[in-house]
């Protein structure tokens, strides 16, 4: 074993788990570091509290005076929690989160200082953020973007810093972050859904999109990570031979959580609870050292913030436990990758989950309306939804040999398939009273309130109805959920608007009753969007063929998939709904392509370096030992040395062959990179990286992994898969 590897493994196996006290009552600490209802009531004047409530509920503006009052109260509260600094916390298009800390402290002359934080500092800041990606919206020499307070997501204290969730926009108003378009999409779906809800209940005034994400991740000891330059640089292993044992025994899934991991989880959950993230579930996942954490769902904007915050603090807490968290979708070849299922639904301010069947036929007609409109939206915009989850790292799941496939389809379960079948038979035009009664009582009325047992069985579906919500499973574990949530809510908003128009048209122009009109429109929707429904095995080759016949897209790579974001219809859709104007959509497209290119480029450089500077020299060293051995045997045995050196000679030859392959493939990859780097057009460049550079990774890896099997374990420099995945 090489020295580095030896010490890494020794260090990691010597680690004890840090005992974490779990005696705190969860309900008592929950949200205690969040400027929530309770603390607002305590620290704000009645007027200030009322203005923040009204901003949250009705979207009204907060005036200057109130902002000053809120700032003062917020500061006092934060200081009581130990905060010394504040920051505008935002989610730039890099995917992570960003913050720039400023102290409350302000000198007032004569050697004195006070703690100061005013409304203007709360509401708006101008970070010098010229190097965040902006896709040409913001001229860098101007470098003017500003962050603006989002009062719908509460401020919180982390460590000694008051963090204020904000949007990040250019001075010209274009969004430079993930949150801004999400907030616009949520507003669009709110309005469109309220309009449709009014067919069923005039009291509905607001509809919230809800999101419950499930975060999967790997934990690897930090000493082991340090011994793997590929994980350090790219977040995944670029090579490594499969271990004798992988996940075939299924002995990790839902097994007992290893002690050290459990200590990390307890610590993490404690922090989450303080920050108001309602974590609920923790368990082992399928692959060794893979885990999942899920909170109780929340309003989508808040849930997105919580997920971004969680990913931040997971890194910080992992450090305390000498772990590295891997969010990459495929850190290890041959074992399962990680996703981030996005459970999504819509619910009203009257307390109704619109995707949950109820007790009455009327409630169920409302359920079916939203259910079928979602199906229609996903069918019409399936390519856009695929684009919403496209990234270099997620390409290793979607479209590779991993769940779910790159083809978007919806699973709804047998019961609802039957219901849709019946609704498809509804008569064209006005319905007879008998037919309506029959429909309401025996079709719509018969939908059981609890569908949970009938659904959620098909784990291969990228978009599954799970009884009272849809579960978008194609989202990658490293993604910011804002992107898929923006697109999903936008397409559903658009669909609901179209639906309203069509129903109103039938009511006004064809003199139909409301129910007749609704039945007529949903019947047509069922017919039109049938092709997106699929109950079978999403991994199978037959499905690929069948999906092609159904004209469903199968965009396996990010450059291919992203194109849907700038199709004429997508640009118009986002613009029409006020989610993103043309410039914003195009800028994002460019940013995502560039990010793809950079990621693949870094992987290529890292792999080339490891192959040439770690693997080949090690192989040569071992080969020299063998050569010396053979020469020695020749000295002893003379011409008959062959009889004693067969294995050695074979390995010597084999090593030379692998080295020569590695050499030529790495050279080829470097040349392809040079060609790609000279391309100016972002799209063409990404395609070149995707089709010319990236395919060589597997070939280089193949030969490196062969060498891993040939070379003396003592010499091998890289921590092996069995050690990365099974060291406890
Ligand atoms: P599981 O999928 O693990 O069997 P559940 O089906 O109960 O468990 O829920 C999965 C996730 O869906 C949880 O994170 C939960 O918070 C979320 N969820 C439940 N109801 C909703 C809803 N109405 N909207 C959004 N997410 C929801
Ligand atoms: Mg799930």
XYZ file of C-alpha atoms and ligand atoms in Angstrom:
756
model
C 0.000 0.000 0.000
C 1.401 3.428 -0.877
C 2.283 5.614 2.099
C -0.407 8.169 1.369
C -3.052 5.511 1.026
C -1.825 3.721 4.134
C -2.030 6.799 6.313
C -5.377 7.857 4.896
C -6.926 4.492 5.728
C -5.223 4.332 9.100
C -6.451 7.781 10.019
C -9.971 7.105 8.895
C -10.302 3.784 10.696
C -8.947 5.303 13.887
C -11.650 7.906 14.061
C -14.158 7.601 16.847
C -17.679 8.804 16.431
C -18.353 12.092 18.167
C -21.052 11.525 20.741
C -23.942 13.866 20.122
C -26.480 14.530 22.797
C -29.968 14.118 21.423
C -31.734 15.006 24.633
C -33.027 18.390 23.392
C -36.727 18.258 22.822
C -37.018 18.773 19.086
C -40.166 20.819 19.367
C -38.494 23.217 21.810
C -35.491 24.054 19.684
C -37.356 24.065 16.374
C -36.901 27.377 14.580
C -35.211 29.046 17.517
C -32.587 30.593 15.203
C -35.235 31.816 12.762
C -36.854 35.240 12.815
C -40.246 33.566 12.808
C -43.758 34.476 13.945
C -42.874 34.163 17.585
C -39.710 36.263 17.480
C -41.344 38.818 15.187
C -44.173 39.307 17.646
C -41.642 39.665 20.399
C -39.244 42.065 18.672
C -41.439 44.083 16.286
C -43.953 46.841 16.866
C -47.537 46.024 15.907
C -47.253 48.175 12.768
C -43.972 46.652 11.661
C -45.326 43.164 12.237
C -48.478 43.979 10.257
C -46.511 45.313 7.316
C -44.321 42.196 7.049
C -47.394 39.944 7.331
C -49.188 41.819 4.609
C -46.108 41.670 2.372
C -46.090 37.894 2.859
C -49.734 37.280 2.363
C -50.730 39.916 -0.162
C -47.429 40.886 -1.700
C -47.755 44.522 -0.591
C -44.705 46.796 -0.434
C -42.980 47.541 2.847
C -42.458 51.305 3.261
C -39.244 52.932 4.376
C -40.374 53.606 7.947
C -41.579 50.062 8.524
C -38.369 48.700 7.007
C -36.370 50.709 9.544
C -38.477 49.347 12.364
C -38.205 45.793 11.106
C -34.435 46.171 10.728
C -34.084 47.388 14.290
C -36.175 44.548 15.690
C -34.382 41.996 13.555
C -31.002 43.284 14.688
C -31.964 43.141 18.384
C -33.239 39.615 17.951
C -30.114 38.534 16.034
C -27.785 40.026 18.649
C -29.703 38.139 21.329
C -28.814 34.995 19.380
C -25.129 35.898 19.361
C -24.936 37.471 15.896
C -22.248 40.066 15.245
C -22.595 40.317 11.472
C -25.309 40.289 8.861
C -25.352 39.145 5.280
C -27.656 39.158 2.307
C -27.885 35.489 1.531
C -28.605 34.610 -2.115
C -28.435 31.869 -4.682
C -26.358 32.907 -7.693
C -26.336 30.791 -10.811
C -23.207 28.981 -9.669
C -25.560 26.584 -7.915
C -24.320 27.250 -4.395
C -25.197 30.100 -2.088
C -23.370 33.376 -1.620
C -22.915 35.730 1.255
C -20.818 38.748 2.138
C -20.650 39.539 5.816
C -20.847 43.049 7.268
C -20.587 43.890 10.939
C -23.453 45.611 12.768
C -20.726 47.631 14.401
C -20.403 51.275 13.360
C -18.003 53.886 14.807
C -19.660 57.151 15.757
C -16.547 59.224 16.439
C -14.699 60.087 19.631
C -13.605 56.480 19.961
C -17.170 55.255 20.383
C -19.141 52.720 18.372
C -22.720 51.439 18.209
C -24.493 48.430 16.756
C -26.317 49.684 13.701
C -28.561 48.112 11.074
C -31.091 50.192 9.162
C -34.002 49.543 6.851
C -31.931 50.451 3.815
C -29.346 47.822 4.769
C -32.049 45.241 5.238
C -33.850 45.960 1.995
C -31.032 46.383 -0.471
C -27.316 45.731 -0.823
C -24.806 45.977 -3.572
C -22.285 43.181 -3.306
C -19.215 43.521 -5.494
C -20.253 40.442 -7.324
C -18.771 40.950 -10.748
C -17.593 37.401 -11.050
C -20.862 35.522 -10.588
C -22.107 34.034 -13.848
C -24.483 36.327 -15.670
C -24.493 35.183 -19.297
C -23.820 38.626 -20.707
C -26.667 40.406 -18.914
C -24.399 42.466 -16.791
C -21.326 44.065 -18.259
C -18.556 43.083 -15.921
C -16.963 46.478 -15.974
C -20.157 47.867 -14.566
C -20.396 45.007 -12.095
C -23.627 46.309 -10.766
C -26.069 43.848 -9.404
C -27.923 44.186 -6.181
C -29.559 41.945 -3.659
C -33.047 42.742 -2.443
C -34.769 41.330 0.615
C -37.312 38.550 0.096
C -39.650 38.924 3.072
C -41.448 35.664 2.177
C -38.482 33.625 3.418
C -37.570 34.346 7.042
C -34.169 35.610 8.155
C -32.080 33.285 10.308
C -28.919 33.248 12.377
C -26.223 30.769 11.462
C -23.118 30.829 13.622
C -22.635 34.510 14.389
C -24.257 35.845 11.248
C -27.756 37.108 10.589
C -28.636 35.774 7.136
C -31.268 37.630 5.151
C -32.665 35.699 2.168
C -32.556 37.926 -0.901
C -32.999 37.948 -4.646
C -30.050 38.964 -6.824
C -30.837 41.157 -9.824
C -29.005 43.375 -12.276
C -29.523 47.127 -12.108
C -31.525 46.833 -15.297
C -33.887 44.462 -13.487
C -32.913 41.102 -14.974
C -32.633 38.167 -12.606
C -29.110 36.968 -11.872
C -30.120 34.214 -9.471
C -32.348 31.188 -9.035
C -34.825 32.743 -6.659
C -36.202 35.593 -8.755
C -37.703 33.468 -11.556
C -38.968 30.998 -8.964
C -40.862 33.718 -7.112
C -42.339 34.897 -10.419
C -43.355 31.343 -11.368
C -44.948 30.807 -7.969
C -46.920 33.995 -8.418
C -48.054 32.843 -11.874
C -49.217 29.453 -10.648
C -50.925 31.051 -7.659
C -52.982 33.322 -9.859
C -53.799 30.688 -12.485
C -54.737 28.078 -9.886
C -56.896 30.473 -7.881
C -58.819 31.291 -11.064
C -59.496 27.610 -11.681
C -60.297 26.909 -8.019
C -63.066 29.499 -8.208
C -65.051 27.059 -10.376
C -65.269 24.925 -7.278
C -64.957 27.258 -4.324
C -65.394 31.007 -4.391
C -63.552 31.414 -1.078
C -60.128 30.498 -2.403
C -57.823 33.512 -2.478
C -54.388 31.968 -2.619
C -52.790 28.783 -3.887
C -49.340 27.761 -2.713
C -47.056 25.345 -4.480
C -45.533 22.952 -1.978
C -42.244 21.139 -2.215
C -40.913 18.239 -0.201
C -37.411 17.321 -1.343
C -35.528 14.178 -0.453
C -31.781 14.746 -0.406
C -29.514 11.811 -1.153
C -25.779 11.999 -0.517
C -22.636 9.996 0.147
C -20.364 10.334 3.156
C -16.685 9.574 2.725
C -13.990 9.989 5.331
C -12.096 13.215 4.653
C -8.670 11.548 4.897
C -9.686 9.117 2.172
C -10.978 11.965 0.036
C -7.678 13.811 0.386
C -5.945 10.788 -1.080
C -8.163 10.951 -4.187
C -7.390 13.987 -6.357
C -10.405 13.202 -8.546
C -12.886 13.513 -5.653
C -11.120 16.641 -4.409
C -11.280 18.335 -7.814
C -14.529 17.023 -9.299
C -16.628 15.575 -6.474
C -16.566 12.119 -8.012
C -14.202 9.263 -8.775
C -12.964 9.379 -12.357
C -11.431 5.932 -12.101
C -11.240 2.944 -9.813
C -11.934 -0.722 -10.399
C -15.212 -2.118 -9.088
C -14.791 -3.850 -5.726
C -15.549 -7.553 -5.287
C -18.604 -6.530 -3.324
C -20.837 -3.643 -4.300
C -24.474 -3.250 -3.403
C -25.566 -6.671 -4.677
C -26.275 -7.971 -1.187
C -28.615 -5.041 -0.480
C -27.219 -5.033 3.014
C -26.929 -1.270 3.350
C -30.409 -0.113 2.338
C -32.436 0.763 5.424
C -29.834 -1.129 7.467
C -28.658 0.208 10.783
C -26.861 3.503 10.303
C -23.113 3.265 11.015
C -22.158 5.043 14.272
C -20.039 7.785 12.798
C -22.635 8.600 10.168
C -25.318 8.617 12.820
C -23.358 11.090 14.927
C -23.050 13.333 11.886
C -26.780 13.075 11.204
C -27.719 13.936 14.772
C -25.495 16.965 14.740
C -26.875 17.990 11.361
C -30.482 17.522 12.413
C -29.885 19.616 15.491
C -28.622 22.500 13.319
C -31.492 22.000 10.879
C -34.059 22.229 13.646
C -32.520 25.428 15.018
C -32.792 26.849 11.509
C -36.396 25.787 11.172
C -35.762 23.059 8.597
C -38.328 20.446 9.624
C -36.136 17.372 9.080
C -38.006 14.173 9.605
C -36.518 11.193 7.872
C -33.009 9.768 7.851
C -31.987 6.428 6.482
C -29.370 4.489 4.600
C -29.754 4.440 0.851
C -29.056 1.638 -1.607
C -25.321 2.126 -2.127
C -22.748 1.641 0.623
C -22.104 4.932 2.466
C -25.126 6.517 0.764
C -27.804 8.198 2.869
C -30.946 10.279 2.578
C -32.427 13.146 4.530
C -35.949 14.489 4.014
C -37.893 17.220 5.759
C -41.629 17.700 6.014
C -42.726 19.566 2.887
C -43.155 23.331 2.877
C -44.164 26.196 0.619
C -41.887 25.896 -2.415
C -39.839 29.091 -2.013
C -39.088 28.314 1.598
C -38.386 24.667 0.818
C -35.912 25.675 -1.891
C -34.134 28.001 0.545
C -34.075 25.230 3.113
C -32.501 22.832 0.674
C -29.790 25.304 -0.338
C -29.137 26.076 3.293
C -29.032 22.392 4.147
C -26.420 21.680 1.493
C -24.306 24.512 2.917
C -24.486 23.384 6.488
C -23.973 19.737 5.587
C -20.503 20.639 4.343
C -19.771 22.553 7.512
C -21.006 19.865 9.876
C -19.314 17.098 7.921
C -16.025 18.865 8.599
C -16.582 18.509 12.350
C -17.014 14.761 11.877
C -14.093 14.368 9.445
C -16.385 13.470 6.604
C -16.746 14.860 3.135
C -20.301 15.014 1.778
C -20.602 14.109 -1.877
C -23.638 15.595 -3.602
C -22.484 14.466 -7.030
C -25.115 12.406 -8.848
C -22.677 9.591 -9.571
C -19.622 9.623 -7.344
C -18.863 5.918 -7.870
C -19.295 3.826 -10.994
C -21.168 0.568 -10.541
C -23.214 1.542 -7.483
C -26.328 3.696 -7.317
C -26.096 7.422 -7.807
C -27.932 10.128 -5.903
C -31.046 12.067 -6.736
C -33.214 14.640 -5.080
C -36.846 13.685 -5.510
C -39.033 16.784 -5.637
C -42.485 16.038 -4.188
C -44.786 18.719 -5.474
C -48.371 19.731 -4.974
C -50.679 22.751 -4.885
C -52.767 23.721 -1.905
C -55.278 26.447 -1.165
C -55.539 28.945 1.668
C -58.754 27.093 2.550
C -56.658 24.064 3.461
C -57.280 21.849 0.453
C -54.496 19.865 -1.207
C -55.557 20.151 -4.853
C -53.832 16.895 -5.760
C -55.492 14.888 -3.063
C -58.839 13.203 -3.696
C -61.561 14.061 -1.189
C -64.878 12.813 0.116
C -67.305 14.474 -2.299
C -67.725 14.223 -6.074
C -67.214 17.984 -6.355
C -63.892 17.826 -4.503
C -62.874 14.955 -6.705
C -63.769 16.823 -9.857
C -61.514 19.583 -8.617
C -58.795 17.013 -7.885
C -59.164 15.520 -11.373
C -59.028 18.956 -12.935
C -55.672 19.723 -11.359
C -54.427 16.178 -11.839
C -55.229 16.136 -15.548
C -53.986 19.655 -16.156
C -50.653 18.670 -14.632
C -50.477 15.643 -16.909
C -51.296 17.825 -19.904
C -48.646 20.378 -18.927
C -45.982 17.714 -18.488
C -46.899 16.162 -21.823
C -46.794 19.411 -23.700
C -43.577 20.599 -22.104
C -41.826 17.289 -21.411
C -38.668 18.495 -23.142
C -38.560 21.584 -20.986
C -38.927 19.502 -17.863
C -36.042 17.327 -19.014
C -34.017 20.498 -19.598
C -34.836 21.621 -16.061
C -32.787 18.776 -14.605
C -29.937 18.753 -17.120
C -26.388 19.046 -15.831
C -23.035 17.431 -16.494
C -23.306 15.403 -13.310
C -26.952 14.398 -13.761
C -26.100 13.032 -17.229
C -24.570 10.113 -15.356
C -28.039 9.169 -14.129
C -30.490 10.229 -16.830
C -29.684 8.520 -20.054
C -26.874 6.499 -18.592
C -27.477 3.114 -16.993
C -29.225 4.575 -14.025
C -32.667 5.535 -12.803
C -34.671 7.303 -14.053
C -34.312 7.416 -17.857
C -33.925 10.632 -19.858
C -37.428 10.121 -21.252
C -40.009 12.016 -19.253
C -43.164 9.999 -18.584
C -45.799 9.914 -15.870
C -46.851 7.020 -13.696
C -50.352 7.303 -12.193
C -51.227 3.780 -11.039
C -53.986 1.393 -12.102
C -56.933 3.037 -10.355
C -56.483 6.441 -11.872
C -55.708 4.916 -15.244
C -59.189 3.359 -15.076
C -60.776 6.642 -14.084
C -59.154 8.455 -16.991
C -60.323 5.657 -19.290
C -63.908 6.250 -18.224
C -63.675 10.001 -18.503
C -62.364 9.623 -22.013
C -65.756 8.140 -22.972
C -67.715 11.221 -21.894
C -70.125 12.407 -24.594
C -69.127 15.311 -26.764
C -71.105 18.478 -25.979
C -73.775 18.871 -23.328
C -74.278 15.977 -20.954
C -77.615 14.459 -20.093
C -78.625 14.658 -16.404
C -78.369 10.866 -16.180
C -74.907 10.809 -17.603
C -73.787 13.520 -15.234
C -75.180 11.705 -12.218
C -73.546 8.505 -13.350
C -70.205 10.268 -13.831
C -70.326 12.047 -10.535
C -71.447 9.120 -8.470
C -69.763 6.198 -10.120
C -66.624 7.570 -11.659
C -65.537 10.746 -9.960
C -67.284 9.902 -6.703
C -65.642 6.510 -6.493
C -62.081 7.741 -6.358
C -60.948 6.595 -2.962
C -59.651 9.218 -0.633
C -56.483 7.305 -0.024
C -54.690 6.247 -3.175
C -51.332 5.865 -1.576
C -51.202 2.090 -1.641
C -51.987 1.940 -5.305
C -49.299 4.289 -6.402
C -45.637 4.795 -5.635
C -44.802 1.258 -6.674
C -42.994 2.133 -9.849
C -39.556 3.368 -8.903
C -38.438 3.732 -12.512
C -40.769 6.595 -13.365
C -39.253 10.072 -13.564
C -42.571 11.710 -12.687
C -44.924 9.689 -10.547
C -48.228 10.416 -8.888
C -47.912 9.226 -5.314
C -51.413 9.517 -3.917
C -51.586 13.181 -2.989
C -48.703 14.769 -4.891
C -46.462 14.280 -7.889
C -42.910 13.182 -7.339
C -40.392 14.539 -9.830
C -37.604 12.038 -9.484
C -35.287 13.127 -12.244
C -33.889 16.039 -10.236
C -30.204 15.561 -9.463
C -28.816 15.451 -5.941
C -26.526 18.444 -6.518
C -29.179 20.612 -8.177
C -30.741 23.768 -6.815
C -34.441 22.809 -6.722
C -35.385 26.304 -7.850
C -34.687 25.435 -11.462
C -37.054 22.432 -11.765
C -39.595 24.142 -9.498
C -39.591 27.268 -11.666
C -40.228 25.261 -14.788
C -42.791 22.893 -13.315
C -44.837 25.692 -11.788
C -44.600 27.773 -14.948
C -45.871 25.040 -17.242
C -48.691 24.165 -14.867
C -49.627 27.854 -14.582
C -49.758 28.178 -18.360
C -51.814 25.018 -18.661
C -54.307 26.179 -16.037
C -54.667 29.489 -17.855
C -55.396 27.660 -21.106
C -57.856 25.419 -19.321
C -59.726 28.369 -17.864
C -59.958 29.974 -21.278
C -61.330 26.824 -22.865
C -63.877 26.167 -20.141
C -65.045 29.782 -20.153
C -65.364 29.634 -23.895
C -67.663 26.608 -23.712
C -69.714 28.259 -20.974
C -70.025 31.621 -22.728
C -70.156 30.625 -26.369
C -71.660 27.131 -26.324
C -74.027 27.772 -23.485
C -72.764 24.813 -21.509
C -73.117 24.335 -17.780
C -69.858 24.613 -15.853
C -69.587 20.877 -15.123
C -70.345 19.943 -18.723
C -67.668 22.305 -19.913
C -65.117 20.926 -17.472
C -65.893 17.314 -18.418
C -65.602 18.199 -22.092
C -62.266 19.916 -21.753
C -60.674 17.269 -19.552
C -61.882 14.544 -21.919
C -59.937 16.202 -24.725
C -56.899 16.632 -22.486
C -56.903 12.950 -21.614
C -56.929 12.049 -25.287
C -54.223 14.539 -26.157
C -51.819 13.667 -23.408
C -52.156 9.891 -23.206
C -48.717 9.407 -24.697
C -46.971 10.695 -21.613
C -48.563 8.060 -19.370
C -46.456 4.969 -18.841
C -46.811 2.346 -16.162
C -44.107 -0.083 -17.237
C -40.405 -0.450 -16.653
C -38.732 2.842 -17.510
C -35.310 1.220 -17.783
C -36.228 -1.237 -20.481
C -35.055 -1.058 -24.075
C -38.663 -1.591 -25.203
C -39.687 1.622 -23.514
C -37.057 3.547 -25.465
C -38.510 2.174 -28.682
C -42.084 2.739 -27.603
C -41.327 6.290 -26.428
C -39.822 7.075 -29.794
C -43.024 5.936 -31.474
C -44.953 8.181 -29.112
C -42.704 11.045 -30.157
C -41.417 11.626 -26.654
C -37.975 13.161 -26.460
C -34.990 11.182 -25.242
C -32.293 13.778 -24.735
C -29.463 11.920 -23.129
C -26.940 14.683 -22.782
C -27.047 18.153 -21.310
C -26.206 20.086 -24.501
C -28.989 18.181 -26.274
C -31.468 18.664 -23.446
C -30.824 22.340 -22.759
C -31.892 23.402 -26.233
C -35.518 23.130 -25.194
C -34.989 26.133 -22.944
C -34.493 28.471 -25.878
C -37.026 27.022 -28.289
C -39.398 29.673 -29.609
C -42.262 28.277 -27.586
C -40.268 28.150 -24.349
C -38.965 31.699 -24.732
C -42.489 32.891 -25.353
C -43.917 30.876 -22.477
C -41.510 32.335 -19.915
C -41.931 35.813 -21.306
C -45.730 35.652 -21.442
C -45.963 34.526 -17.851
C -43.485 37.122 -16.665
C -41.099 34.478 -15.355
C -38.125 35.355 -17.558
C -37.816 37.682 -20.506
C -35.983 36.589 -23.647
C -32.733 38.066 -22.443
C -32.921 36.236 -19.123
C -33.758 32.899 -20.738
C -30.959 33.234 -23.257
C -28.474 34.286 -20.592
C -29.345 31.268 -18.482
C -28.972 28.970 -21.455
C -25.483 30.286 -22.022
C -24.549 30.025 -18.346
C -25.699 26.430 -18.154
C -23.780 25.490 -21.285
C -20.660 27.153 -19.936
C -21.036 25.392 -16.641
C -21.328 22.087 -18.481
C -18.218 22.792 -20.506
C -16.211 23.843 -17.471
C -17.197 20.777 -15.491
C -16.197 18.388 -18.287
C -13.034 20.357 -18.902
C -11.975 20.092 -15.255
C -12.718 16.371 -15.262
C -10.632 15.937 -18.408
C -7.670 17.801 -16.945
C -7.874 15.901 -13.671
C -8.158 12.533 -15.356
C -5.239 13.302 -17.676
C -3.140 14.328 -14.700
C -3.975 11.264 -12.635
C -3.407 8.907 -15.546
C -0.056 10.400 -16.556
C 1.365 11.482 -13.212
C 0.010 8.884 -10.817
C -0.985 5.750 -12.652
C 1.598 5.427 -15.415
C 4.639 6.108 -13.185
C 3.346 3.581 -10.643
C 2.832 0.987 -13.346
C 6.336 1.626 -14.695
C 7.816 1.234 -11.237
C 6.113 -2.105 -10.773
C 7.055 -3.181 -14.257
C 10.707 -2.417 -13.451
C 10.525 -4.650 -10.427
C 9.210 -7.431 -12.614
C 11.904 -6.808 -15.193
C 14.573 -7.030 -12.507
C 12.976 -10.224 -11.311
C 12.984 -11.717 -14.793
C 16.611 -10.706 -15.309
C 17.472 -12.398 -12.032
C 15.655 -15.540 -13.059
C 17.562 -15.504 -16.318
C 20.838 -15.326 -14.427
C 19.871 -18.299 -12.321
C 18.127 -20.479 -14.882
C 19.722 -19.432 -18.132
C 17.724 -20.180 -21.239
C 15.052 -22.103 -19.330
C 14.083 -18.972 -17.350
C 10.873 -18.829 -19.416
C 9.501 -21.721 -17.462
C 9.745 -19.693 -14.282
C 8.776 -16.238 -15.499
C 5.642 -16.782 -17.545
C 3.356 -14.733 -15.303
C 5.906 -11.933 -14.927
C 6.476 -11.720 -18.653
C 2.769 -11.597 -19.359
C 2.251 -8.813 -16.860
C 5.227 -6.878 -18.211
C 3.713 -7.051 -21.670
C 0.227 -6.286 -20.438
C 1.422 -3.233 -18.512
C 3.181 -1.909 -21.584
C 0.041 -2.319 -23.632
C -2.133 -0.522 -21.093
C 0.385 2.283 -20.746
C 0.581 2.752 -24.457
C -3.232 2.894 -24.688
C -3.406 5.408 -21.857
C -0.746 7.498 -23.499
C -2.478 7.634 -26.856
C -5.946 8.242 -25.373
C -4.759 11.010 -23.075
C -2.963 12.654 -25.985
C -6.097 12.348 -28.070
C -8.190 13.849 -25.274
C -5.813 16.792 -24.891
C -5.993 17.440 -28.618
C -9.770 17.306 -28.607
C -9.793 19.738 -25.697
C -7.568 22.117 -27.611
C -9.917 22.010 -30.583
C -12.957 22.532 -28.345
C -11.323 25.392 -26.466
C -10.896 27.276 -29.726
C -14.633 27.259 -30.385
C -16.253 30.547 -29.419
C -19.895 29.560 -29.661
C -21.026 28.257 -26.250
C -23.381 25.658 -27.696
C -20.887 24.227 -30.184
C -18.209 24.185 -27.537
C -20.400 22.217 -25.115
C -21.274 19.769 -27.879
C -17.587 19.280 -28.665
C -16.844 18.584 -25.013
C -19.786 16.215 -24.866
C -19.183 14.242 -28.041
C -15.410 14.457 -28.534
C -13.750 14.934 -25.163
C -15.985 13.122 -22.695
C -16.203 9.736 -24.492
C -12.439 9.389 -24.042
C -12.839 9.422 -20.248
C -14.268 5.924 -20.238
C -11.536 4.619 -22.487
C -8.774 6.111 -20.360
C -10.470 4.830 -17.252
C -10.777 1.352 -18.680
C -7.021 1.012 -19.095
C -6.226 2.638 -15.759
C -8.611 0.246 -14.021
C -6.923 -2.668 -15.778
C -3.618 -1.511 -14.341
C -5.173 -1.356 -10.876
C -5.708 -5.114 -11.175
C -2.172 -5.739 -12.404
C -0.039 -3.534 -10.202
C 1.168 -4.513 -6.738
C -1.323 -3.267 -4.143
C 1.643 -1.948 -2.090
C 2.429 0.561 -4.780
C -1.035 1.631 -5.912
C -1.354 5.330 -5.087
C -5.115 5.815 -5.117
C -7.428 4.684 -2.368
C -9.436 1.851 -3.862
C -13.196 1.537 -4.225
C -13.443 -1.106 -1.519
C -11.701 1.259 0.871
C -13.727 4.307 -0.113
C -17.037 2.490 0.105
C -16.515 0.149 3.013
C -14.088 1.783 5.451
C -15.923 2.468 8.691
P -42.071 8.279 1.126
O -42.002 8.774 -0.303
O -40.718 8.308 1.776
O -42.784 6.988 1.271
P -44.160 10.221 1.679
O -44.853 9.736 0.487
O -44.961 10.405 2.914
O -42.910 9.324 2.030
O -43.512 11.620 1.392
C -42.365 11.819 0.654
C -42.057 13.279 0.683
O -43.178 13.968 0.142
C -41.809 13.869 2.063
O -40.653 14.684 2.000
C -43.041 14.700 2.303
O -42.757 15.830 3.082
C -43.438 15.099 0.898
N -44.859 15.474 0.771
C -45.937 14.927 1.352
N -47.059 15.604 1.012
C -46.679 16.613 0.192
C -47.345 17.673 -0.481
N -48.652 17.842 -0.387
N -46.609 18.515 -1.221
C -45.280 18.364 -1.336
N -44.607 17.397 -0.736
C -45.270 16.532 0.025
Mg -39.815 9.415 -2.446
